[in-house]
Amino acid sequence: MADTHKQWLEKLEANSRTKQEQFMNDIAAKLRHPRMYEKPQHPFRGAPDFWNTFEWTEEERIKGFTENFLSVGGHVARLQTMEDAKAYIVNKAEEMSAKYVVRQNEPELAALDLEGSLAESQVSVWNTDADQYWRARAAEADFGIVMADHAVAYTGSVTVLSSPEKGRSVSLLPTVLIIIIPLERLKTRLGEVLVTFDEAGREKLPAGIHFISGPSRSSDIENDLTIGVHGPGIVYALLVG
Amino acid sequence: MAGSKTEATVKARADLALNDEFLRKAVRFTTERLRNGKKKATDEHGNWEEWRERGKQIRLHTIAHLDYYLNLFVNNARANGVHVHFANNAEEAVGLTLDIAEHANAKSVVKSKSMVSEELHLNHALESINVEAVETDLGEYIIQLAGEMPSHIVIPAIHKNRYQIADLLSKEAGYTLPPDTTALAGFVRKKLREKFLEAEIGMTGCNFAIAETGSMVLFENEGNARMVSTVPKTQITLMGMERIIPSWSDLEVMATLLPRSATGQKLTMYMSGITGPRRDKDADGPDEMHIIIIDNGRSLQLGDPEFQELLNCIRCGACLNACPVYRHIGGHAYGSTYSGPIGAVLTPSLNKNIAEWDDIANASSLCGACYEACPVKIPLHDMLVYLRRRKVESGNGSKIEAIGMQGFATVMGNSSRLGGVLRLGKLGQKLVVRSGVIKTKLGPLKGWNTYRVTPSLPKESFRDRWDTLDQELKQGLKQMEPSMQNRMEELVRKREQDEKQGKGGHGHG
């Protein structure tokens, strides 16, 4: 291999840029208009108007989220304080004898002091040691613990965003996933969360935005529902507040 | 290259499928389940027509300005650090993939479900340079072990029962697995975990690409698409050039339509928006991310008034579940990557080869159930007619059918000729009618009578009875009941009086 990896990528990019012009010119020609460089009017952007005014009360949001999450095989607990959430997690970890626990490196989770409270488990905090292969740490974990960045009642979904402190693997690789949802982050419609990414704009988006609506599932064998095919098979959503 | 055919015609492949009792039952059961799921989900959500219309408008708008939106996507994705490539056809896409695999020193590639990858027959190409390609979607993994093609866009292994699956997986495991769904899925989970962690490359498809931020969106239930885009060092995404939507706000409409139409879910278990490779300080996600944008016949539909809407398709599979033909013959009978009504139109369109794929357009009853089911209102049944017309116009129609049509015109164009033919038929059928029906599979009746019987011509036809009927009708009209006649005459007198007094004529008020 004469060329270095970087040179090879540069060569590919040069090819790609040339081809991009041909590609777009060809599309414009087939559509029978000159190349469009101005943003066109998009009168049908997003959901229909009647939908954008639809909003549930907090009680309805809690009820809707809970029903949806339970209906796909998830678990929901309604808790008053973060202290309650801590007690819930400690209890579950003991009940299921969780040996390895991995959590996101977030202040709300640090405040729970799970490291001090889970005597039987080894708790690691995501990306706190540069020499660790963190994906493997998450893969071996029995429990993954994350904070929800957003939640959507109408679809029963939780949104988690990636960052140096928040691994995508933590909500994906462990056997059991525990998500803490502060009530003020629970919205009615999917659009209320999606629009925040339009508002943030490209440069502020994280690499990974994941909506999680329950445990991993498949019906690929004889239409028989199987839970926990690749992702976590047991998912707890803790509504706090 | 797309769609290497097995049996020569749809009919031959359908005959194979119709003989496979299990396949027929499985297809019927699954499509029924998905169809009912969709109905329940759309009824519950409400205003479904408004959502369909909105989905259609967003797709129409994007495709009509595709040069703008695709270019915007490419520039934004590049700004996110993605290496974007273009492939005019399958060969170029395969070439790019192999080049990337070689530079990544890849020994194995883990793949999540991608219809585009099926289009390219990529697995064989990777094997040719000694790279193992592993399908990680449970159903795709099963059919990969069996060496088969997917038979349903959403549930690829719909045609296999758990005993067959247990046999396949036992061979892979080296020990006997019970034919129990949980045990089988458990084995696959463990086996593929190892594959995810050791593979150098993860490969995905792309459900939607968001132009304004250069993000790509994946819908899935198992978590394997998240795996292949989180764990390996290099990610390659294959994306059809038409997958674009303008914004995240538009994604709400697609996220409302796609899962409900595909499986009746409010949302798939995972919906992921990926914006570029791993950030410098992130501890997971790919170091290097490639997106290959593929034409492979798609741009042929642009500017074609009859087929441009094909590019609006969001690959939900609802038209398959709604189609009476698909439900009977299953996906394999279509002999190509895409089956069902969408496949019957898409395959010949992508290949621009109407002559070779002509028979697929005929595997349809033109009932319009596909259009009714389509969440973005693609008029598939109309397109099937256009395809048939183009086939005939291009001189690829059936010769026998043309002669038959000519004969039909000759006979029907002249009443005494028709009368003569019917009399001949009545005489001729005496040879083949048994207990009032015709069951013979000889001659022109073979195709029809294989699955049903032909009714015999009646002793006295409607045409024979017409003179009598005509007489009876005319008589009937003359003999009106006296009370009714009185009432009608009374009404007419009243109206005439009103008109004289100037009370307005025949108005409705």
XYZ file of C-alpha atoms in Angstrom:
750
model
C 0.000 0.000 0.000
C 1.835 3.044 -1.263
C -0.626 5.653 -0.092
C -1.336 6.388 3.524
C -4.860 6.111 4.877
C -5.220 9.878 4.878
C -4.127 10.199 1.244
C -6.552 7.482 0.254
C -9.433 9.294 1.993
C -8.446 12.539 0.291
C -8.454 10.838 -3.079
C -11.914 9.427 -2.382
C -13.158 12.858 -1.385
C -11.863 14.450 -4.569
C -13.636 11.776 -6.616
C -16.765 12.264 -4.569
C -16.831 16.031 -5.092
C -16.519 15.661 -8.859
C -19.198 13.038 -8.906
C -21.463 15.117 -6.675
C -21.724 17.780 -9.353
C -22.530 15.231 -12.066
C -25.046 13.544 -9.808
C -26.912 16.745 -8.925
C -26.794 18.079 -12.488
C -28.229 14.814 -13.734
C -31.064 14.979 -11.190
C -31.887 18.575 -12.108
C -31.844 17.718 -15.819
C -34.193 14.797 -15.310
C -36.515 16.957 -13.203
C -36.357 19.471 -16.081
C -35.363 22.468 -14.002
C -32.092 24.387 -13.625
C -29.953 23.379 -10.635
C -31.634 24.663 -7.464
C -29.371 26.471 -5.027
C -32.061 28.410 -3.154
C -34.078 26.831 -0.396
C -37.506 26.033 -1.861
C -40.778 26.921 -0.141
C -41.857 23.889 1.867
C -45.504 24.506 2.784
C -46.005 21.037 4.275
C -43.142 20.961 6.762
C -43.744 18.764 9.807
C -46.987 17.392 11.223
C -50.440 18.721 10.253
C -51.564 21.836 12.177
C -54.320 20.109 14.114
C -51.686 17.804 15.574
C -49.288 20.529 16.675
C -51.834 21.933 19.124
C -52.520 18.559 20.715
C -51.317 18.416 24.296
C -51.939 16.168 27.273
C -51.990 17.276 30.910
C -49.224 15.947 33.138
C -51.490 13.241 34.543
C -52.453 12.174 31.009
C -48.806 12.136 29.966
C -47.883 9.895 32.888
C -50.811 7.609 32.157
C -50.127 7.509 28.411
C -46.422 6.859 28.780
C -47.004 4.137 31.362
C -49.632 2.323 29.289
C -47.505 2.421 26.144
C -44.317 1.313 27.848
C -46.059 -1.551 29.663
C -47.822 -2.683 26.469
C -44.492 -3.499 24.777
C -43.099 -5.392 27.756
C -41.262 -2.589 29.559
C -41.584 -1.770 33.272
C -42.575 1.574 34.744
C -42.303 2.934 38.288
C -43.751 6.253 39.392
C -41.471 7.744 42.077
C -41.483 11.022 44.009
C -37.780 11.795 44.488
C -34.315 10.827 43.270
C -33.843 9.207 46.718
C -36.734 6.886 45.802
C -35.064 6.172 42.468
C -31.856 5.251 44.255
C -33.711 2.896 46.614
C -35.466 1.327 43.625
C -32.198 0.691 41.767
C -30.389 -0.671 44.834
C -33.309 -2.965 45.500
C -33.377 -4.264 41.888
C -29.616 -4.773 41.811
C -29.792 -6.862 44.955
C -32.867 -8.764 43.816
C -31.214 -9.704 40.489
C -27.676 -9.963 41.966
C -26.211 -7.550 39.440
C -22.431 -7.989 39.448
C -21.435 -5.327 36.963
C -23.178 -1.992 36.700
C -22.259 0.774 34.261
C -23.725 4.256 34.493
C -23.470 7.494 32.540
C -21.188 10.147 33.947
C -23.956 12.603 34.846
C -24.295 14.741 37.975
C -27.823 13.468 38.779
C -26.523 9.896 38.760
C -23.356 10.763 40.663
C -25.574 12.264 43.379
C -27.202 8.855 43.905
C -23.862 7.462 45.111
C -24.592 4.028 43.685
C -20.870 3.260 43.950
C -21.138 3.517 47.725
C -24.536 1.857 48.036
C -24.142 -1.221 45.865
C -21.757 -3.254 47.987
C -22.106 -6.438 45.939
C -21.715 -4.819 42.524
C -18.822 -3.299 40.658
C -20.070 0.080 39.429
C -18.157 1.779 36.616
C -18.722 5.312 35.413
C -18.662 5.783 31.619
C -15.494 7.134 30.044
C -13.752 8.090 33.292
C -10.574 6.181 32.420
C -9.010 6.739 28.998
C -7.284 3.330 29.009
C -10.487 1.308 29.320
C -12.205 -0.265 26.331
C -15.577 1.085 27.378
C -17.655 -0.802 24.847
C -16.529 -4.055 26.447
C -17.303 -2.680 29.925
C -20.847 -1.967 28.769
C -21.146 -5.349 27.041
C -20.308 -7.269 30.202
C -22.602 -5.158 32.411
C -25.738 -6.592 33.952
C -27.198 -3.131 34.532
C -26.885 0.042 32.486
C -28.163 3.221 34.156
C -28.941 6.393 32.202
C -30.813 9.678 32.523
C -33.424 10.428 29.848
C -32.821 13.668 27.961
C -36.427 13.684 26.778
C -39.449 11.409 26.848
C -42.602 11.190 24.721
C -45.870 10.020 26.260
C -47.869 9.437 23.083
C -45.440 6.832 21.751
C -44.018 5.700 25.106
C -40.473 6.651 24.132
C -37.358 7.885 25.883
C -34.641 9.919 24.145
C -30.961 9.625 25.041
C -28.256 11.805 23.486
C -24.583 10.874 23.268
C -21.656 12.901 24.614
C -18.225 12.152 26.097
C -19.998 11.569 29.428
C -22.921 9.660 27.930
C -22.098 6.484 25.990
C -24.404 5.044 23.360
C -23.392 1.584 24.589
C -24.723 2.138 28.109
C -28.335 2.076 26.910
C -27.637 -0.732 24.424
C -25.245 -3.449 25.598
C -26.212 -4.304 29.213
C -28.803 -6.995 29.930
C -30.963 -4.673 32.031
C -31.504 -0.992 31.293
C -32.721 1.512 33.876
C -33.769 4.929 32.617
C -34.564 7.774 34.978
C -37.048 10.271 33.544
C -37.499 13.568 35.428
C -41.193 14.369 34.925
C -40.563 17.816 33.440
C -38.808 16.130 30.496
C -41.912 14.078 29.611
C -43.649 15.653 26.591
C -46.839 14.663 24.789
C -45.811 14.417 21.111
C -42.744 13.142 19.290
C -42.618 16.437 17.413
C -41.970 18.394 20.623
C -38.650 16.566 20.957
C -37.757 16.396 17.254
C -38.190 20.133 16.744
C -35.447 20.784 19.325
C -32.933 19.173 16.929
C -34.008 21.502 14.123
C -33.650 24.425 16.509
C -30.230 23.288 17.724
C -28.905 22.974 14.173
C -26.278 20.687 12.698
C -23.268 21.849 14.675
C -24.882 21.312 18.058
C -26.216 17.811 17.413
C -24.570 14.873 19.180
C -23.337 11.895 17.141
C -26.051 9.636 18.517
C -29.699 10.462 19.192
C -31.627 7.387 20.248
C -35.324 6.955 20.895
C -35.966 3.858 23.012
C -39.546 2.621 23.310
C -39.128 -0.618 25.261
C -37.065 -3.804 25.366
C -35.338 -5.144 22.249
C -37.718 -7.466 20.418
C -38.212 -9.622 17.360
C -41.018 -11.642 15.818
C -38.814 -13.149 13.143
C -39.283 -16.765 14.227
C -42.819 -17.907 13.394
C -44.225 -14.532 14.459
C -43.462 -15.528 18.022
C -42.496 -12.491 20.076
C -39.005 -12.732 21.567
C -37.707 -10.109 23.974
C -34.043 -9.153 24.328
C -32.700 -10.220 20.939
C -29.732 -7.844 20.750
C -30.425 -4.896 23.044
C -31.552 -4.989 26.698
C -34.406 -7.411 27.314
C -35.456 -5.820 30.599
C -36.075 -2.093 30.676
C -37.216 -0.013 33.672
C -38.476 3.504 33.158
C -38.494 5.423 36.433
C -40.735 8.504 36.276
C -39.457 10.851 38.963
C -41.109 14.022 40.228
C -27.257 -7.374 -11.755
C -30.156 -6.783 -9.385
C -32.499 -9.728 -9.223
C -30.933 -12.909 -10.518
C -33.957 -14.993 -11.354
C -34.432 -18.606 -10.419
C -37.402 -20.065 -12.263
C -38.171 -18.502 -15.608
C -41.497 -16.850 -14.899
C -43.573 -15.558 -12.037
C -46.046 -18.278 -12.830
C -43.461 -21.042 -12.485
C -42.258 -19.594 -9.193
C -45.806 -19.089 -7.983
C -46.590 -22.725 -8.768
C -43.686 -23.713 -6.520
C -45.023 -21.453 -3.785
C -48.589 -22.658 -4.168
C -47.398 -26.216 -3.680
C -45.698 -25.300 -0.433
C -48.507 -25.572 2.076
C -46.452 -24.225 4.991
C -45.289 -21.173 3.101
C -48.826 -20.316 2.064
C -50.136 -20.615 5.601
C -47.214 -18.677 7.064
C -47.547 -15.869 4.563
C -51.284 -15.650 5.068
C -50.967 -15.667 8.855
C -48.203 -13.076 8.964
C -49.708 -10.693 6.461
C -53.023 -10.970 8.283
C -51.363 -10.177 11.603
C -49.495 -7.185 10.198
C -52.554 -5.929 8.337
C -54.733 -6.113 11.446
C -51.990 -4.460 13.466
C -51.858 -1.607 10.989
C -55.633 -1.212 11.015
C -55.757 -1.094 14.790
C -52.868 1.366 15.009
C -54.212 3.716 12.364
C -57.762 3.655 13.764
C -56.458 4.378 17.232
C -54.262 7.246 16.032
C -57.089 8.787 14.007
C -57.123 11.279 11.111
C -55.173 8.728 9.105
C -56.107 10.292 5.759
C -54.667 13.659 6.839
C -51.431 11.974 7.902
C -51.185 10.036 4.626
C -51.776 13.214 2.666
C -49.119 15.043 4.683
C -46.662 12.184 4.169
C -47.318 12.225 0.455
C -46.839 16.005 0.256
C -43.526 15.892 2.112
C -42.232 13.107 -0.134
C -43.507 14.816 -3.309
C -41.904 18.094 -2.298
C -38.557 16.504 -1.474
C -38.332 14.477 -4.674
C -39.409 17.458 -6.783
C -36.446 19.393 -5.325
C -34.121 16.438 -4.934
C -31.066 18.151 -6.414
C -31.341 20.850 -3.733
C -32.056 18.582 -0.755
C -29.620 15.798 -1.648
C -26.855 18.334 -2.220
C -27.670 19.968 1.117
C -27.542 16.604 2.841
C -24.192 15.752 1.295
C -22.607 19.059 2.284
C -23.912 18.804 5.843
C -22.892 15.175 6.241
C -19.397 16.058 5.034
C -19.273 18.942 7.508
C -20.142 16.365 10.194
C -17.058 14.400 9.204
C -18.741 11.738 7.094
C -17.028 10.459 3.939
C -19.789 10.647 1.334
C -19.578 8.682 -1.925
C -21.748 8.353 -5.000
C -22.520 5.204 -6.954
C -24.398 5.275 -10.234
C -24.962 1.540 -10.189
C -24.485 -1.617 -8.171
C -20.967 -2.266 -9.492
C -19.730 1.130 -8.318
C -21.341 0.710 -4.889
C -19.773 -2.728 -4.498
C -16.404 -1.388 -5.673
C -16.480 1.426 -3.093
C -17.466 -0.971 -0.312
C -14.673 -3.400 -1.133
C -12.165 -0.553 -1.312
C -13.211 0.653 2.144
C -13.140 -2.907 3.520
C -9.619 -3.446 2.210
C -8.344 -0.182 3.665
C -9.907 -1.073 7.019
C -8.112 -4.453 6.889
C -11.485 -5.970 7.577
C -11.910 -9.667 8.242
C -15.587 -9.397 9.001
C -18.479 -7.040 8.436
C -21.597 -7.020 10.610
C -24.678 -5.850 8.736
C -28.044 -4.626 9.878
C -30.990 -4.961 7.572
C -30.726 -3.050 4.333
C -32.806 -3.600 1.234
C -30.220 -1.684 -0.806
C -27.556 -4.185 0.193
C -29.824 -6.974 -1.082
C -30.095 -5.043 -4.321
C -26.297 -5.065 -4.652
C -25.718 -8.739 -3.727
C -22.972 -7.424 -1.525
C -22.363 -10.480 0.629
C -20.970 -12.501 -2.272
C -18.719 -9.635 -3.274
C -17.321 -9.350 0.257
C -16.723 -13.080 0.415
C -14.774 -12.860 -2.837
C -12.114 -10.794 -1.027
C -12.290 -13.072 2.021
C -14.314 -10.761 4.208
C -17.003 -12.498 6.191
C -20.368 -10.725 5.922
C -22.711 -11.424 8.818
C -26.380 -10.463 8.700
C -27.393 -9.559 12.253
C -31.139 -9.027 11.967
C -32.552 -12.273 13.406
C -34.612 -13.093 10.322
C -31.854 -12.087 7.901
C -29.315 -14.162 9.861
C -31.566 -17.204 9.517
C -32.025 -16.877 5.784
C -28.341 -16.140 5.330
C -27.540 -19.470 7.016
C -30.091 -21.116 4.730
C -28.590 -19.400 1.695
C -31.912 -17.889 0.640
C -33.459 -14.534 -0.250
C -35.820 -12.588 2.034
C -39.461 -13.318 1.306
C -40.947 -10.288 3.072
C -39.581 -6.782 3.357
C -40.313 -6.586 7.095
C -40.205 -10.257 8.146
C -37.609 -11.870 5.872
C -37.804 -15.431 7.234
C -41.600 -15.576 7.145
C -41.339 -18.835 5.158
C -39.335 -20.859 7.718
C -40.777 -22.737 10.684
C -38.961 -23.112 13.993
C -37.989 -26.736 13.327
C -36.188 -25.710 10.146
C -34.648 -22.778 12.026
C -33.527 -25.053 14.890
C -31.815 -27.330 12.330
C -30.009 -24.409 10.717
C -28.863 -22.895 14.002
C -27.840 -26.290 15.440
C -25.501 -26.759 12.509
C -23.993 -23.364 13.280
C -23.768 -24.088 17.016
C -22.292 -27.567 16.632
C -24.840 -28.957 19.098
C -28.570 -29.560 19.012
C -30.818 -26.631 19.856
C -34.461 -27.183 20.818
C -37.140 -25.827 18.429
C -38.044 -23.206 21.016
C -38.154 -19.543 20.015
C -36.568 -18.205 23.202
C -33.729 -20.714 23.103
C -33.076 -20.070 19.414
C -33.080 -16.298 19.831
C -30.868 -16.677 22.896
C -28.302 -18.589 20.874
C -28.311 -15.940 18.153
C -27.893 -13.164 20.732
C -24.805 -14.826 22.187
C -23.324 -15.792 18.837
C -23.787 -12.346 17.302
C -22.485 -10.521 20.378
C -19.083 -12.007 19.563
C -19.446 -10.933 15.946
C -20.362 -7.348 16.850
C -17.335 -7.021 19.102
C -14.812 -8.518 16.673
C -16.001 -6.994 13.359
C -13.982 -4.120 11.905
C -16.884 -2.762 9.896
C -20.550 -2.206 10.669
C -22.883 -1.776 7.767
C -26.364 -0.238 7.797
C -29.093 0.843 5.461
C -30.829 4.175 5.875
C -34.539 4.775 6.414
C -34.345 8.548 6.160
C -31.612 11.122 5.685
C -32.186 14.590 7.094
C -30.962 17.207 4.646
C -30.724 20.193 6.992
C -28.402 18.506 9.491
C -26.776 15.717 7.447
C -28.128 13.065 9.833
C -29.233 9.537 8.961
C -32.155 7.800 10.650
C -32.680 4.105 11.356
C -35.859 2.376 12.559
C -35.529 -1.075 14.136
C -36.782 -3.349 16.904
C -33.886 -5.641 17.750
C -31.056 -3.210 18.462
C -28.714 -4.684 15.859
C -28.681 -1.488 13.777
C -27.566 0.377 16.898
C -24.930 -2.304 17.470
C -23.383 -2.051 14.015
C -23.372 1.755 14.202
C -21.935 1.895 17.744
C -19.413 -0.899 18.209
C -17.201 -1.368 15.076
C -14.476 1.138 14.164
C -15.789 1.810 10.678
C -19.390 2.351 9.626
C -20.612 2.093 6.056
C -24.148 3.216 5.308
C -25.805 2.357 2.014
C -28.430 4.882 1.118
C -30.791 5.091 -1.812
C -30.544 8.597 -3.297
C -34.257 9.217 -2.639
C -34.213 8.583 1.151
C -34.064 12.319 1.889
C -36.453 14.373 4.018
C -35.813 18.065 4.726
C -35.930 18.286 8.531
C -36.365 16.580 11.896
C -39.874 18.064 12.021
C -40.689 16.125 8.858
C -39.389 13.016 10.574
C -42.372 13.176 12.936
C -44.679 12.503 9.991
C -42.533 9.631 8.705
C -42.229 8.205 12.232
C -46.005 8.356 12.499
C -46.577 6.602 9.165
C -43.770 4.021 8.904
C -44.031 1.879 12.069
C -47.827 1.935 12.097
C -47.951 0.847 8.450
C -45.219 -1.761 8.776
C -46.072 -3.559 12.012
C -48.836 -1.571 13.700
C -46.399 -0.160 16.271
C -46.607 3.417 17.548
C -42.857 3.570 17.153
C -40.242 0.903 16.619
C -38.324 -0.019 19.792
C -35.382 2.013 18.524
C -35.281 5.070 16.309
C -31.765 6.422 15.942
C -30.548 9.640 14.378
C -26.817 9.479 13.672
C -24.982 12.686 12.899
C -21.417 11.914 11.855
C -18.771 9.632 13.360
C -17.699 9.472 17.003
C -16.784 12.888 18.377
C -13.150 13.198 19.511
C -13.904 12.699 23.183
C -16.724 10.168 22.826
C -15.857 6.636 23.940
C -18.043 4.814 21.410
C -19.421 5.138 17.911
C -17.391 4.631 14.708
C -14.052 6.402 14.164
C -14.729 6.555 10.459
C -18.121 6.824 8.801
C -18.918 6.386 5.123
C -22.232 6.989 3.385
C -22.588 5.599 -0.122
C -25.415 7.274 -2.025
C -26.788 4.916 -4.629
C -28.720 5.580 -7.825
C -28.916 2.097 -9.398
C -31.908 2.956 -11.596
C -33.700 5.282 -9.195
C -33.052 8.465 -11.182
C -34.742 6.876 -14.204
C -38.050 7.619 -12.474
C -37.295 11.335 -12.096
C -39.295 13.432 -14.517
C -41.390 10.442 -15.564
C -44.960 11.516 -14.802
C -46.148 7.942 -14.491
C -43.445 6.602 -12.195
C -41.784 9.470 -10.286
C -43.973 8.806 -7.251
C -42.251 5.434 -6.867
C -39.439 7.381 -5.228
C -41.849 8.394 -2.445
C -41.850 4.816 -1.116
C -40.789 4.518 2.538
C -40.360 0.689 2.410
C -43.004 -0.230 4.992
C -44.325 -3.360 3.310
C -48.002 -2.459 3.889
C -48.780 -3.046 0.197
C -47.454 -6.609 0.458
C -49.732 -7.369 3.385
C -52.724 -5.880 1.598
C -52.110 -7.599 -1.748
C -54.282 -10.660 -2.496
C -51.670 -11.943 -4.939
C -48.749 -11.612 -2.506
C -50.780 -13.300 0.203
C -51.212 -16.324 -2.056
C -47.826 -16.730 -3.659
C -45.397 -15.173 -1.128
C -42.308 -13.093 -1.787
C -40.043 -15.592 -3.523
C -42.390 -15.931 -6.472
C -41.542 -12.369 -7.482
C -37.950 -13.520 -8.029
C -36.342 -10.213 -7.068
C -35.185 -8.173 -4.070
C -38.455 -6.291 -3.750
C -41.653 -8.318 -3.761
C -45.347 -7.555 -3.627
C -46.988 -4.650 -5.476
C -44.053 -2.297 -4.841
C -41.658 -4.928 -6.173
C -43.811 -5.559 -9.228
C -43.407 -1.910 -10.185
C -40.010 -1.081 -8.712
C -38.073 -4.018 -10.130
C -38.798 -3.391 -13.822
C -38.468 0.363 -13.263
C -35.059 0.140 -11.575
C -33.827 -2.229 -14.251
C -35.394 -0.291 -17.090
C -35.985 -3.683 -18.555
C -39.658 -4.055 -19.209
C -39.246 -6.996 -21.541
C -37.497 -9.231 -19.050
C -39.649 -8.386 -16.056
C -42.936 -8.141 -17.898
C -44.578 -11.070 -16.143
C -44.268 -9.451 -12.715
C -46.623 -6.638 -13.656
C -49.135 -9.296 -14.596
C -49.007 -10.849 -11.129
C -51.588 -8.404 -9.881
C -55.341 -8.203 -9.800
C -55.351 -4.380 -10.130
C -57.746 -4.236 -7.196
C -56.103 -1.130 -5.723
C -55.648 -2.558 -2.201
C -51.975 -1.561 -2.424
C -52.869 2.075 -2.989
C -55.343 2.027 -0.109
C -52.649 0.606 2.175
C -49.822 2.884 1.078
C -48.993 5.473 3.770
C -47.737 7.932 1.141
C -50.496 7.177 -1.369
C -48.420 5.828 -4.269
C -50.864 4.814 -7.039
C -49.282 1.390 -7.516
C -52.269 -0.135 -9.285
C -52.154 2.615 -11.912
C -48.446 2.046 -12.358
C -49.045 -1.646 -12.965
C -51.369 -0.706 -15.801
C -48.786 1.737 -17.214
C -46.185 -1.022 -17.112
C -48.445 -3.426 -18.970
C -49.178 -0.755 -21.548
C -45.477 -0.033 -22.033
C -44.787 -3.701 -22.379
C -47.370 -4.051 -25.142
C -46.247 -0.820 -26.821
C -42.642 -1.974 -26.823
C -43.702 -5.120 -28.699
C -43.178 -7.371 -25.714
C -46.822 -8.288 -25.277
C -47.994 -11.850 -25.488
C -48.623 -12.931 -29.102
C -51.417 -15.320 -28.122
C -53.053 -12.597 -26.017
C -52.941 -10.216 -29.017
C -54.571 -12.807 -31.289
C -57.145 -13.503 -28.588
C -57.964 -9.808 -28.235
C -58.358 -9.490 -31.998
C -60.694 -12.477 -32.049
C -62.673 -11.037 -29.139
C -63.107 -7.790 -31.047
C -64.244 -9.620 -34.176
C -66.844 -11.683 -32.329
C -68.155 -8.955 -30.052
C -68.348 -6.381 -32.824
C -71.190 -8.178 -34.556
C -74.254 -9.628 -32.831
C -75.030 -12.397 -35.294
C -71.415 -13.511 -35.126
C -71.637 -13.654 -31.314
C -74.897 -15.600 -31.540
C -73.268 -18.081 -33.840
C -70.270 -18.570 -31.567
C -72.482 -19.106 -28.522
C -74.559 -21.741 -30.383
C -71.347 -23.489 -31.378
C -70.138 -23.342 -27.772
C -73.337 -24.885 -26.477
C -72.948 -27.718 -28.912
C -69.229 -28.156 -28.252
C -69.412 -28.126 -24.472
C -71.539 -31.291 -24.466
C -68.214 -33.113 -24.739
C -66.752 -31.658 -21.520
C -69.591 -30.671 -19.142
C -69.938 -32.972 -16.109
C -72.699 -32.190 -13.531
C -73.176 -28.699 -14.876
C -69.504 -27.605 -14.705
C -66.391 -27.999 -16.820
C -63.394 -29.533 -15.069
C -61.189 -30.488 -17.972
C -57.627 -29.208 -17.879
C -57.202 -29.616 -21.613
C -56.481 -26.830 -24.051
C -57.170 -23.204 -23.148
C -58.947 -24.076 -19.898
C -55.873 -25.644 -18.269
C -54.713 -22.534 -16.419
C -58.128 -21.611 -15.107
C -59.254 -25.113 -14.213
C -56.108 -25.991 -12.245
C -57.513 -24.202 -9.198
C -61.236 -23.845 -10.016
C -63.962 -25.019 -12.389
C -65.537 -23.292 -15.340
C -69.339 -22.968 -15.310
C -71.044 -24.408 -18.384
C -72.925 -22.187 -20.840
C -76.616 -22.123 -19.814
C -79.243 -23.774 -22.037
C -80.869 -20.425 -22.547
C -78.601 -17.377 -22.399
C -79.507 -13.816 -21.435
C -79.280 -12.927 -25.114
C -81.708 -15.714 -26.015
C -84.164 -14.435 -23.427
C -83.850 -10.776 -24.386
C -86.842 -10.669 -26.762
C -89.136 -12.136 -24.097
C -87.726 -9.883 -21.368
C -88.189 -6.854 -23.580
C -91.841 -7.716 -24.117
C -92.457 -8.296 -20.422
C -90.895 -4.976 -19.467
C -92.988 -3.000 -21.926
C -96.153 -4.736 -20.716
C -95.239 -4.055 -17.079
C -94.917 -0.351 -17.612
C -98.335 -0.088 -19.190
C -100.035 -1.873 -16.321
C -99.592 0.699 -13.567
C -101.567 0.201 -10.398
C -104.663 2.477 -10.508
C -104.057 4.062 -7.069
C -100.483 4.992 -8.061
C -101.682 6.423 -11.338
C -104.267 8.586 -9.504
C -101.650 9.900 -7.099
C -99.266 10.882 -9.885
C -102.007 12.609 -11.886
C -103.009 14.513 -8.737
C -99.404 15.729 -8.284
C -99.183 16.970 -11.861
C -102.480 18.888 -11.522
C -101.281 20.552 -8.312
C -98.025 21.647 -9.876
C -99.776 23.151 -12.851
C -102.013 25.121 -10.488
C -99.029 26.396 -8.489
C -97.317 27.540 -11.632
C -100.361 29.479 -12.689
C -100.376 31.256 -9.331
C -96.688 32.111 -9.825
C -95.407 30.076 -6.866
C -92.069 29.237 -8.461
C -91.561 26.256 -10.689
C -89.716 23.056 -10.045
C -87.486 24.362 -7.306
C -86.439 22.293 -4.322
C -87.440 24.893 -1.759
